[in-house]
PDB file of C-alpha atoms in Angstrom:
ATOM      1  CA  MET W   1     277.056-239.786  11.830  1.00 47.00           C
ATOM      2  CA  PHE W   2     277.943-236.643  13.724  1.00 49.00           C
ATOM      3  CA  GLY W   3     278.670-238.510  16.995  1.00 49.00           C
ATOM      4  CA  THR W   4     281.441-240.529  15.649  1.00 49.00           C
ATOM      5  CA  SER W   5     285.140-239.309  16.519  1.00 47.00           C
ATOM      6  CA  LEU W   6     287.699-238.954  13.789  1.00 49.00           C
ATOM      7  CA  ALA W   7     291.021-240.478  14.624  1.00 51.00           C
ATOM      8  CA  ILE W   8     294.223-239.083  13.036  1.00 48.00           C
ATOM      9  CA  GLY W   9     296.669-241.821  12.005  1.00 50.00           C
ATOM     10  CA  ASN W  10     300.273-241.589  13.448  1.00 50.00           C
ATOM     11  CA  ASP W  11     301.596-241.640   9.844  1.00 50.00           C
ATOM     12  CA  ILE W  12     300.266-238.188   9.147  1.00 46.00           C
ATOM     13  CA  LEU W  13     302.299-236.707  11.958  1.00 47.00           C
ATOM     14  CA  ASP W  14     305.364-238.852  11.132  1.00 48.00           C
ATOM     15  CA  ILE W  15     307.462-236.093   9.711  1.00 47.00           C
ATOM     16  CA  GLY W  16     310.807-234.527  10.190  1.00 48.00           C
ATOM     17  CA  THR W  17     313.525-236.252  12.179  1.00 52.00           C
ATOM     18  CA  GLN W  18     311.794-239.550  12.726  1.00 54.00           C
ATOM     19  CA  LYS W  19     310.999-239.960   9.055  1.00 53.00           C
ATOM     20  CA  TYR W  20     314.543-239.143   8.006  1.00 52.00           C
ATOM     21  CA  ASP W  21     315.962-241.615  10.590  1.00 58.00           C
ATOM     22  CA  ARG W  22     313.724-244.406   9.336  1.00 59.00           C
ATOM     23  CA  GLN W  23     314.676-243.784   5.672  1.00 57.00           C
ATOM     24  CA  HIS W  24     318.367-243.484   6.583  1.00 56.00           C
ATOM     25  CA  ASP W  25     318.285-246.843   8.440  1.00 57.00           C
ATOM     26  CA  GLN W  26     316.911-248.553   5.372  1.00 55.00           C
ATOM     27  CA  ARG W  27     319.815-247.673   3.252  1.00 51.00           C
ATOM     28  CA  ALA W  28     322.505-250.292   2.687  1.00 44.00           C
ATOM     29  CA  ILE W  29     325.440-249.060   4.636  1.00 47.00           C
ATOM     30  CA  GLY W  30     328.366-251.424   4.209  1.00 46.00           C
ATOM     31  CA  SER W  31     332.055-251.413   3.575  1.00 42.00           C
ATOM     32  CA  GLY W  32     331.813-249.412   0.411  1.00 49.00           C
ATOM     33  CA  ALA W  33     329.598-251.910  -1.414  1.00 47.00           C
ATOM     34  CA  MET W  34     326.942-250.040  -3.492  1.00 50.00           C
ATOM     35  CA  VAL W  35     324.311-252.626  -3.644  1.00 49.00           C
ATOM     36  CA  PRO W  36     320.681-251.328  -3.572  1.00 50.00           C
ATOM     37  CA  ARG W  37     318.177-252.996  -1.133  1.00 52.00           C
ATOM     38  CA  LEU W  38     314.893-254.013  -2.615  1.00 47.00           C
ATOM     39  CA  ALA W  39     312.709-251.655  -0.576  1.00 52.00           C
ATOM     40  CA  LEU W  40     309.933-249.381  -1.963  1.00 51.00           C
ATOM     41  CA  GLY W  41     310.191-245.700  -1.214  1.00 50.00           C
ATOM     42  CA  GLU W  42     307.256-243.757   0.180  1.00 51.00           C
ATOM     43  CA  PRO W  43     304.878-242.284  -2.409  1.00 52.00           C
ATOM     44  CA  GLY W  44     304.868-238.545  -3.083  1.00 54.00           C
ATOM     45  CA  GLN W  45     308.680-238.047  -3.079  1.00 60.00           C
ATOM     46  CA  PHE W  46     311.356-238.108  -5.649  1.00 61.00           C
ATOM     47  CA  GLU W  47     312.786-241.559  -5.824  1.00 70.00           C
ATOM     48  CA  VAL W  48     316.625-242.102  -5.572  1.00 72.00           C
ATOM     49  CA  PRO W  49     318.500-245.331  -5.256  1.00 71.00           C
ATOM     50  CA  ASN W  50     318.273-246.925  -1.781  1.00 80.00           C
ATOM     51  CA  VAL W  51     321.920-246.886  -1.233  1.00 83.00           C
ATOM     52  CA  ALA W  52     324.320-245.037   1.072  1.00 85.00           C
ATOM     53  CA  ASP W  53     325.412-242.594  -1.591  1.00 84.00           C
ATOM     54  CA  PRO W  54     322.783-242.228  -4.349  1.00 78.00           C
ATOM     55  CA  ALA W  55     324.862-239.693  -6.457  1.00 75.00           C
ATOM     56  CA  HIS W  56     327.773-242.102  -6.453  1.00 78.00           C
ATOM     57  CA  PHE W  57     325.630-245.032  -7.490  1.00 78.00           C
ATOM     58  CA  CYS W  58     323.991-243.047 -10.251  1.00 72.00           C
ATOM     59  CA  ARG W  59     327.380-241.721 -11.604  1.00 71.00           C
ATOM     60  CA  ASN W  60     328.737-245.375 -11.792  1.00 73.00           C
ATOM     61  CA  ASN W  61     325.529-247.052 -13.244  1.00 73.00           C
ATOM     62  CA  PHE W  62     323.329-244.456 -14.944  1.00 67.00           C
ATOM     63  CA  ALA W  63     325.581-241.710 -16.209  1.00 64.00           C
ATOM     64  CA  SER W  64     324.655-240.186 -19.581  1.00 60.00           C
ATOM     65  CA  ALA W  65     327.856-240.660 -21.765  1.00 55.00           C
ATOM     66  CA  CYS W  66     328.878-240.436 -25.338  1.00 52.00           C
ATOM     67  CA  GLY W  67     330.904-242.793 -27.332  1.00 53.00           C
ATOM     68  CA  ASN W  68     331.898-246.079 -25.624  1.00 59.00           C
ATOM     69  CA  SER W  69     332.471-244.614 -22.052  1.00 61.00           C
ATOM     70  CA  ASP W  70     329.233-246.168 -20.744  1.00 64.00           C
ATOM     71  CA  GLN W  71     330.332-249.756 -21.649  1.00 66.00           C
ATOM     72  CA  ALA W  72     330.487-250.957 -17.999  1.00 69.00           C
ATOM     73  CA  GLN W  73     327.244-249.211 -16.886  1.00 68.00           C
ATOM     74  CA  THR W  74     324.178-251.200 -15.873  1.00 64.00           C
ATOM     75  CA  VAL W  75     321.976-248.899 -18.072  1.00 66.00           C
ATOM     76  CA  LYS W  76     323.210-247.546 -21.399  1.00 65.00           C
ATOM     77  CA  PHE W  77     321.563-244.433 -22.852  1.00 65.00           C
ATOM     78  CA  ALA W  78     320.733-244.908 -26.560  1.00 67.00           C
ATOM     79  CA  LYS W  79     319.852-241.394 -27.634  1.00 69.00           C
ATOM     80  CA  GLY W  80     319.057-239.730 -30.943  1.00 82.00           C
ATOM     81  CA  THR W  81     317.461-236.442 -32.031  1.00 91.00           C
ATOM     82  CA  THR W  82     317.942-233.169 -33.734  1.00 94.00           C
ATOM     83  CA  THR W  83     316.620-229.893 -32.324  1.00 96.00           C
ATOM     84  CA  LEU W  84     317.619-226.305 -33.194  1.00 97.00           C
ATOM     85  CA  ALA W  85     316.630-222.694 -32.529  1.00 97.00           C
ATOM     86  CA  PHE W  86     317.937-219.481 -33.843  1.00 97.00           C
ATOM     87  CA  LYS W  87     317.279-215.860 -33.150  1.00 96.00           C
ATOM     88  CA  TRP W  88     316.944-213.254 -36.006  1.00 94.00           C
ATOM     89  CA  ASN W  89     315.400-209.774 -36.469  1.00 94.00           C
ATOM     90  CA  GLY W  90     311.852-211.283 -37.041  1.00 94.00           C
ATOM     91  CA  GLY W  91     311.782-213.311 -33.778  1.00 96.00           C
ATOM     92  CA  ILE W  92     312.907-216.844 -33.053  1.00 97.00           C
ATOM     93  CA  ILE W  93     312.506-220.077 -35.121  1.00 97.00           C
ATOM     94  CA  VAL W  94     312.423-223.433 -33.333  1.00 97.00           C
ATOM     95  CA  SER W  95     312.645-226.499 -35.550  1.00 97.00           C
ATOM     96  CA  VAL W  96     312.887-230.182 -34.399  1.00 97.00           C
ATOM     97  CA  ASP W  97     312.285-233.668 -35.615  1.00 96.00           C
ATOM     98  CA  SER W  98     309.917-236.249 -33.951  1.00 95.00           C
ATOM     99  CA  ARG W  99     311.791-239.484 -33.937  1.00 92.00           C
ATOM    100  CA  SER W 100     312.396-241.301 -30.567  1.00 90.00           C
ATOM    101  CA  THR W 101     315.017-244.228 -30.723  1.00 85.00           C
ATOM    102  CA  MET W 102     316.457-246.836 -28.513  1.00 77.00           C
ATOM    103  CA  GLY W 103     319.685-247.644 -30.359  1.00 72.00           C
ATOM    104  CA  ALA W 104     318.785-249.028 -33.804  1.00 75.00           C
ATOM    105  CA  TYR W 105     315.109-249.489 -32.843  1.00 81.00           C
ATOM    106  CA  ILE W 106     312.755-246.630 -33.696  1.00 86.00           C
ATOM    107  CA  ALA W 107     310.298-246.438 -30.714  1.00 87.00           C
ATOM    108  CA  SER W 108     308.166-243.618 -32.115  1.00 89.00           C
ATOM    109  CA  GLY W 109     307.888-241.205 -34.999  1.00 91.00           C
ATOM    110  CA  THR W 110     305.496-238.694 -33.492  1.00 92.00           C
ATOM    111  CA  VAL W 111     307.222-237.355 -30.370  1.00 93.00           C
ATOM    112  CA  LYS W 112     306.407-233.739 -29.569  1.00 93.00           C
ATOM    113  CA  LYS W 113     309.907-232.407 -28.829  1.00 95.00           C
ATOM    114  CA  VAL W 114     308.796-228.823 -28.465  1.00 96.00           C
ATOM    115  CA  ILE W 115     307.236-228.295 -24.982  1.00 94.00           C
ATOM    116  CA  GLU W 116     304.993-225.299 -24.791  1.00 94.00           C
ATOM    117  CA  ILE W 117     305.687-223.861 -21.326  1.00 93.00           C
ATOM    118  CA  ASN W 118     303.380-221.008 -21.687  1.00 91.00           C
ATOM    119  CA  PRO W 119     302.047-218.688 -24.557  1.00 93.00           C
ATOM    120  CA  PHE W 120     305.431-216.816 -24.756  1.00 94.00           C
ATOM    121  CA  LEU W 121     307.940-219.629 -23.631  1.00 96.00           C
ATOM    122  CA  LEU W 122     309.026-222.774 -25.608  1.00 96.00           C
ATOM    123  CA  GLY W 123     311.490-225.582 -24.552  1.00 96.00           C
ATOM    124  CA  THR W 124     312.953-228.343 -26.634  1.00 96.00           C
ATOM    125  CA  MET W 125     313.822-231.991 -25.804  1.00 94.00           C
ATOM    126  CA  ALA W 126     317.081-233.810 -26.348  1.00 93.00           C
ATOM    127  CA  GLY W 127     318.471-236.619 -24.221  1.00 89.00           C
ATOM    128  CA  GLY W 128     316.015-238.603 -22.007  1.00 86.00           C
ATOM    129  CA  ALA W 129     312.435-237.923 -23.028  1.00 87.00           C
ATOM    130  CA  ALA W 130     311.132-238.514 -19.451  1.00 88.00           C
ATOM    131  CA  ASP W 131     313.663-236.101 -17.953  1.00 91.00           C
ATOM    132  CA  CYS W 132     313.136-233.302 -20.397  1.00 91.00           C
ATOM    133  CA  SER W 133     309.309-233.698 -20.253  1.00 91.00           C
ATOM    134  CA  PHE W 134     309.135-233.744 -16.481  1.00 93.00           C
ATOM    135  CA  TRP W 135     311.572-230.937 -15.670  1.00 94.00           C
ATOM    136  CA  GLU W 136     310.175-228.510 -18.348  1.00 93.00           C
ATOM    137  CA  ARG W 137     306.663-229.016 -17.170  1.00 92.00           C
ATOM    138  CA  ASN W 138     307.978-228.537 -13.681  1.00 94.00           C
ATOM    139  CA  LEU W 139     309.597-225.230 -15.034  1.00 95.00           C
ATOM    140  CA  GLY W 140     306.147-224.249 -16.386  1.00 94.00           C
ATOM    141  CA  MET W 141     304.669-224.632 -12.912  1.00 95.00           C
ATOM    142  CA  GLN W 142     307.537-222.421 -11.534  1.00 95.00           C
ATOM    143  CA  CYS W 143     306.899-219.807 -14.248  1.00 95.00           C
ATOM    144  CA  ARG W 144     303.159-219.757 -13.429  1.00 94.00           C
ATOM    145  CA  MET W 145     303.899-219.271  -9.658  1.00 95.00           C
ATOM    146  CA  TYR W 146     306.250-216.369 -10.409  1.00 95.00           C
ATOM    147  CA  GLU W 147     303.495-214.730 -12.558  1.00 94.00           C
ATOM    148  CA  LEU W 148     300.907-215.118  -9.806  1.00 96.00           C
ATOM    149  CA  ARG W 149     303.260-213.778  -7.113  1.00 96.00           C
ATOM    150  CA  ASN W 150     304.732-210.832  -9.149  1.00 95.00           C
ATOM    151  CA  LYS W 151     301.739-209.971 -11.379  1.00 93.00           C
ATOM    152  CA  LYS W 152     303.983-210.071 -14.544  1.00 93.00           C
ATOM    153  CA  ARG W 153     305.427-212.602 -16.899  1.00 93.00           C
ATOM    154  CA  ILE W 154     308.839-214.162 -16.073  1.00 95.00           C
ATOM    155  CA  THR W 155     311.633-213.312 -18.387  1.00 95.00           C
ATOM    156  CA  VAL W 156     313.356-215.841 -20.581  1.00 96.00           C
ATOM    157  CA  ALA W 157     316.605-215.286 -18.683  1.00 96.00           C
ATOM    158  CA  SER W 158     314.901-215.952 -15.272  1.00 96.00           C
ATOM    159  CA  ALA W 159     313.052-219.025 -16.644  1.00 96.00           C
ATOM    160  CA  SER W 160     316.289-220.474 -18.021  1.00 97.00           C
ATOM    161  CA  LYS W 161     318.072-219.817 -14.661  1.00 97.00           C
ATOM    162  CA  LEU W 162     315.267-221.634 -12.732  1.00 96.00           C
ATOM    163  CA  LEU W 163     315.801-224.758 -14.945  1.00 96.00           C
ATOM    164  CA  ALA W 164     319.661-224.411 -14.590  1.00 96.00           C
ATOM    165  CA  ASN W 165     319.310-224.223 -10.790  1.00 96.00           C
ATOM    166  CA  THR W 166     317.191-227.249 -10.730  1.00 95.00           C
ATOM    167  CA  MET W 167     319.641-229.114 -12.902  1.00 95.00           C
ATOM    168  CA  SER W 168     322.516-228.134 -10.632  1.00 94.00           C
ATOM    169  CA  SER W 169     320.805-229.526  -7.601  1.00 93.00           C
ATOM    170  CA  TYR W 170     320.361-232.863  -9.291  1.00 90.00           C
ATOM    171  CA  ARG W 171     323.880-232.936 -10.911  1.00 88.00           C
ATOM    172  CA  GLY W 172     325.447-236.425 -10.737  1.00 81.00           C
ATOM    173  CA  TYR W 173     322.015-238.193 -10.291  1.00 81.00           C
ATOM    174  CA  GLY W 174     321.819-239.596 -13.821  1.00 79.00           C
ATOM    175  CA  LEU W 175     319.767-237.085 -15.601  1.00 87.00           C
ATOM    176  CA  SER W 176     320.057-236.877 -19.430  1.00 87.00           C
ATOM    177  CA  MET W 177     318.860-233.543 -20.711  1.00 92.00           C
ATOM    178  CA  GLY W 178     319.962-230.906 -23.296  1.00 93.00           C
ATOM    179  CA  THR W 179     317.325-228.347 -23.857  1.00 95.00           C
ATOM    180  CA  MET W 180     316.796-224.777 -25.193  1.00 97.00           C
ATOM    181  CA  ILE W 181     314.604-222.280 -23.516  1.00 97.00           C
ATOM    182  CA  THR W 182     313.422-219.593 -25.818  1.00 97.00           C
ATOM    183  CA  GLY W 183     310.726-216.875 -25.955  1.00 96.00           C
ATOM    184  CA  TRP W 184     309.893-213.255 -25.994  1.00 95.00           C
ATOM    185  CA  ASP W 185     309.887-210.847 -23.065  1.00 93.00           C
ATOM    186  CA  GLU W 186     310.246-207.135 -22.454  1.00 92.00           C
ATOM    187  CA  THR W 187     313.874-207.315 -23.584  1.00 92.00           C
ATOM    188  CA  GLY W 188     312.992-208.833 -26.978  1.00 93.00           C
ATOM    189  CA  PRO W 189     313.585-212.388 -28.337  1.00 95.00           C
ATOM    190  CA  GLN W 190     315.929-214.499 -26.187  1.00 96.00           C
ATOM    191  CA  LEU W 191     317.465-217.880 -26.470  1.00 97.00           C
ATOM    192  CA  TYR W 192     319.155-220.064 -23.892  1.00 98.00           C
ATOM    193  CA  TYR W 193     320.790-223.468 -23.750  1.00 97.00           C
ATOM    194  CA  VAL W 194     320.522-225.551 -20.542  1.00 97.00           C
ATOM    195  CA  ASP W 195     321.694-229.056 -19.876  1.00 93.00           C
ATOM    196  CA  ASP W 196     321.737-231.650 -17.056  1.00 92.00           C
ATOM    197  CA  ASP W 197     325.033-230.358 -15.677  1.00 91.00           C
ATOM    198  CA  GLY W 198     323.433-226.932 -14.976  1.00 93.00           C
ATOM    199  CA  THR W 199     325.264-225.328 -17.796  1.00 95.00           C
ATOM    200  CA  ARG W 200     323.451-222.222 -19.100  1.00 97.00           C
ATOM    201  CA  LEU W 201     324.434-220.461 -22.333  1.00 97.00           C
ATOM    202  CA  HIS W 202     323.004-217.483 -24.118  1.00 97.00           C
ATOM    203  CA  GLY W 203     323.455-217.197 -27.833  1.00 96.00           C
ATOM    204  CA  LYS W 204     321.964-216.491 -31.353  1.00 96.00           C
ATOM    205  CA  TYR W 205     321.560-220.105 -32.402  1.00 96.00           C
ATOM    206  CA  PHE W 206     321.979-223.589 -30.940  1.00 97.00           C
ATOM    207  CA  SER W 207     321.447-227.220 -32.142  1.00 96.00           C
ATOM    208  CA  VAL W 208     321.233-230.178 -29.772  1.00 95.00           C
ATOM    209  CA  GLY W 209     321.253-233.820 -30.421  1.00 92.00           C
ATOM    210  CA  SER W 210     322.953-236.593 -32.352  1.00 90.00           C
ATOM    211  CA  GLY W 211     322.206-234.777 -35.680  1.00 93.00           C
ATOM    212  CA  SER W 212     323.339-231.334 -34.389  1.00 94.00           C
ATOM    213  CA  THR W 213     326.555-231.367 -36.207  1.00 94.00           C
ATOM    214  CA  TYR W 214     324.966-231.576 -39.626  1.00 96.00           C
ATOM    215  CA  ALA W 215     322.376-228.933 -38.586  1.00 96.00           C
ATOM    216  CA  TYR W 216     325.173-226.602 -37.500  1.00 96.00           C
ATOM    217  CA  GLY W 217     326.772-226.942 -40.986  1.00 96.00           C
ATOM    218  CA  VAL W 218     323.586-225.601 -42.570  1.00 96.00           C
ATOM    219  CA  LEU W 219     323.108-222.897 -39.886  1.00 96.00           C
ATOM    220  CA  ASP W 220     326.642-221.687 -40.146  1.00 96.00           C
ATOM    221  CA  THR W 221     326.399-221.451 -44.023  1.00 95.00           C
ATOM    222  CA  TYR W 222     322.960-219.719 -44.334  1.00 95.00           C
ATOM    223  CA  TYR W 223     322.269-217.900 -41.090  1.00 96.00           C
ATOM    224  CA  LYS W 224     322.132-214.154 -41.028  1.00 95.00           C
ATOM    225  CA  PRO W 225     320.268-211.752 -38.687  1.00 94.00           C
ATOM    226  CA  ASP W 226     318.241-209.987 -41.486  1.00 95.00           C
ATOM    227  CA  LEU W 227     316.510-213.032 -42.879  1.00 95.00           C
ATOM    228  CA  THR W 228     312.935-212.687 -44.139  1.00 95.00           C
ATOM    229  CA  LEU W 229     310.337-214.790 -42.619  1.00 96.00           C
ATOM    230  CA  GLU W 230     310.244-217.123 -45.634  1.00 96.00           C
ATOM    231  CA  GLU W 231     314.052-217.485 -45.527  1.00 96.00           C
ATOM    232  CA  ALA W 232     313.944-218.127 -41.775  1.00 96.00           C
ATOM    233  CA  ILE W 233     311.364-220.882 -42.099  1.00 96.00           C
ATOM    234  CA  ASP W 234     313.267-222.421 -44.954  1.00 95.00           C
ATOM    235  CA  LEU W 235     316.542-222.357 -43.018  1.00 96.00           C
ATOM    236  CA  GLY W 236     314.910-224.162 -40.044  1.00 96.00           C
ATOM    237  CA  LYS W 237     313.380-226.647 -42.343  1.00 95.00           C
ATOM    238  CA  ARG W 238     316.459-227.246 -44.321  1.00 95.00           C
ATOM    239  CA  ALA W 239     318.722-227.765 -41.358  1.00 96.00           C
ATOM    240  CA  ILE W 240     316.382-230.315 -39.894  1.00 96.00           C
ATOM    241  CA  TYR W 241     316.076-232.168 -43.240  1.00 95.00           C
ATOM    242  CA  HIS W 242     319.929-232.459 -43.809  1.00 94.00           C
ATOM    243  CA  ALA W 243     320.383-233.623 -40.213  1.00 95.00           C
ATOM    244  CA  CYS W 244     317.723-236.317 -40.637  1.00 94.00           C
ATOM    245  CA  HIS W 245     319.116-237.378 -43.931  1.00 92.00           C
ATOM    246  CA  ARG W 246     322.587-238.074 -42.478  1.00 92.00           C
ATOM    247  CA  ASP W 247     321.719-239.091 -38.887  1.00 91.00           C
ATOM    248  CA  ALA W 248     319.811-242.411 -38.615  1.00 88.00           C
ATOM    249  CA  MET W 249     318.524-241.539 -35.124  1.00 89.00           C
ATOM    250  CA  SER W 250     316.648-238.376 -36.456  1.00 93.00           C
ATOM    251  CA  GLY W 251     313.783-238.216 -38.720  1.00 91.00           C
ATOM    252  CA  SER W 252     309.997-238.536 -39.124  1.00 92.00           C
ATOM    253  CA  ILE W 253     308.133-235.189 -38.832  1.00 95.00           C
ATOM    254  CA  ASN W 254     309.627-231.609 -38.858  1.00 96.00           C
ATOM    255  CA  ASN W 255     307.692-229.432 -36.337  1.00 97.00           C
ATOM    256  CA  LEU W 256     308.555-225.746 -36.751  1.00 97.00           C
ATOM    257  CA  TYR W 257     307.478-222.786 -34.439  1.00 97.00           C
ATOM    258  CA  HIS W 258     307.841-219.061 -34.822  1.00 97.00           C
ATOM    259  CA  VAL W 259     308.117-216.877 -31.660  1.00 97.00           C
ATOM    260  CA  THR W 260     307.099-213.200 -31.943  1.00 95.00           C
ATOM    261  CA  LYS W 261     306.265-210.528 -29.510  1.00 94.00           C
ATOM    262  CA  ASP W 262     302.646-211.826 -29.487  1.00 94.00           C
ATOM    263  CA  GLY W 263     303.656-215.277 -28.549  1.00 94.00           C
ATOM    264  CA  TRP W 264     304.528-218.431 -30.453  1.00 96.00           C
ATOM    265  CA  VAL W 265     302.734-219.934 -33.358  1.00 96.00           C
ATOM    266  CA  LYS W 266     303.206-223.362 -35.055  1.00 96.00           C
ATOM    267  CA  ILE W 267     304.117-222.919 -38.669  1.00 96.00           C
ATOM    268  CA  HIS W 268     304.029-226.506 -39.915  1.00 95.00           C
ATOM    269  CA  ALA W 269     304.470-230.251 -39.339  1.00 95.00           C
ATOM    270  CA  ILE W 270     305.986-231.746 -42.495  1.00 94.00           C
ATOM    271  CA  ASP W 271     307.101-235.371 -43.181  1.00 94.00           C
ATOM    272  CA  VAL W 272     310.886-235.400 -43.708  1.00 93.00           C
ATOM    273  CA  ASN W 273     310.444-237.899 -46.676  1.00 92.00           C
ATOM    274  CA  ASP W 274     308.380-235.189 -48.504  1.00 91.00           C
ATOM    275  CA  MET W 275     311.049-232.707 -47.884  1.00 90.00           C
ATOM    276  CA  HIS W 276     313.611-235.086 -49.319  1.00 89.00           C
ATOM    277  CA  TYR W 277     311.966-235.186 -52.805  1.00 89.00           C
ATOM    278  CA  GLN W 278     311.638-231.368 -52.739  1.00 86.00           C
ATOM    279  CA  TYR W 279     315.366-230.802 -52.137  1.00 86.00           C
ATOM    280  CA  VAL W 280     316.373-233.578 -54.539  1.00 85.00           C
ATOM    281  CA  GLU W 281     314.541-231.862 -57.248  1.00 86.00           C
ATOM    282  CA  GLU W 282     316.110-228.462 -56.227  1.00 85.00           C
ATOM    283  CA  LYS W 283     319.516-229.915 -56.359  1.00 83.00           C
ATOM    284  CA  LYS W 284     318.878-231.505 -59.763  1.00 85.00           C
ATOM    285  CA  ASN W 285     317.656-228.221 -61.210  1.00 86.00           C
ATOM    286  CA  ALA W 286     320.611-226.331 -59.777  1.00 83.00           C
ATOM    287  CA  ARG W 287     323.043-228.794 -61.365  1.00 85.00           C
ATOM    288  CA  GLU W 288     321.251-228.523 -64.787  1.00 84.00           C
ATOM    289  CA  ASN W 289     321.447-224.695 -64.596  1.00 85.00           C
ATOM    290  CA  ALA W 290     325.075-224.893 -63.819  1.00 83.00           C
ATOM    291  CA  MET W 291     325.799-227.207 -66.668  1.00 84.00           C
ATOM    292  CA  SER W 292     323.755-225.039 -69.185  1.00 83.00           C
ATOM    293  CA  SER W 293     325.446-221.825 -68.075  1.00 79.00           C
ATOM    294  CA  SER W 294     328.924-223.289 -68.564  1.00 71.00           C
TER     295      SER W 294
END
């Protein structure tokens, strides 16, 4: 047992220039023809199309587009969701739906669109579920490494910047992602929007997804910084309900979180159908009161 010699395979030492040259030779280099060769990449690395210019190939075949601009693409993204978050004097409210769609087909009604990065940081998902889930969990790893190195929690601004830097490095590679990074640090409650282009915005409230225009209508009407906790929860709930009512690609369950200086807490998970009857009754009573007073 102890007399046997252990041999190290050449593949372990096959790194650096030789490995790059071999991968480079496998790419289809022709007269501008972007046709992928059917060759499997090596495990343990981020896969890109096996063509001369992966970014060019992804832009022409897998670009995330709105309207009809992706008509000629090989793969068409069929997205649909509603996510929102707003900052107020009592912290931050994060409210999302849970429907996953592929065009007119509802793939799931129980998707968890709020990603719990750490006890003080939350991220939302809009766009490609795989892209958002992978890269926000990757962000969680980066935030934990920062905490171990520096012996303190990362700020929300720094966490959002890490994600924006990652998105910038993969710009043009076909990622589909619109997310909000929010949490509480030593500067107080903070809210940032980050997308697959590397865009990073700081603001008081954001809504992302196909139903965001309807949610913005409710937020613009009822938002104010001095809301009570009950009013803030109702605003987050009401905005998601109206978006789900008008947008066919949004719906199912409303998941709502409240972020405070002690961390985030999940407030509720309510079926949007139950909310519908609540608000229909409220509208009916308001109409009857208006008629009786006149």
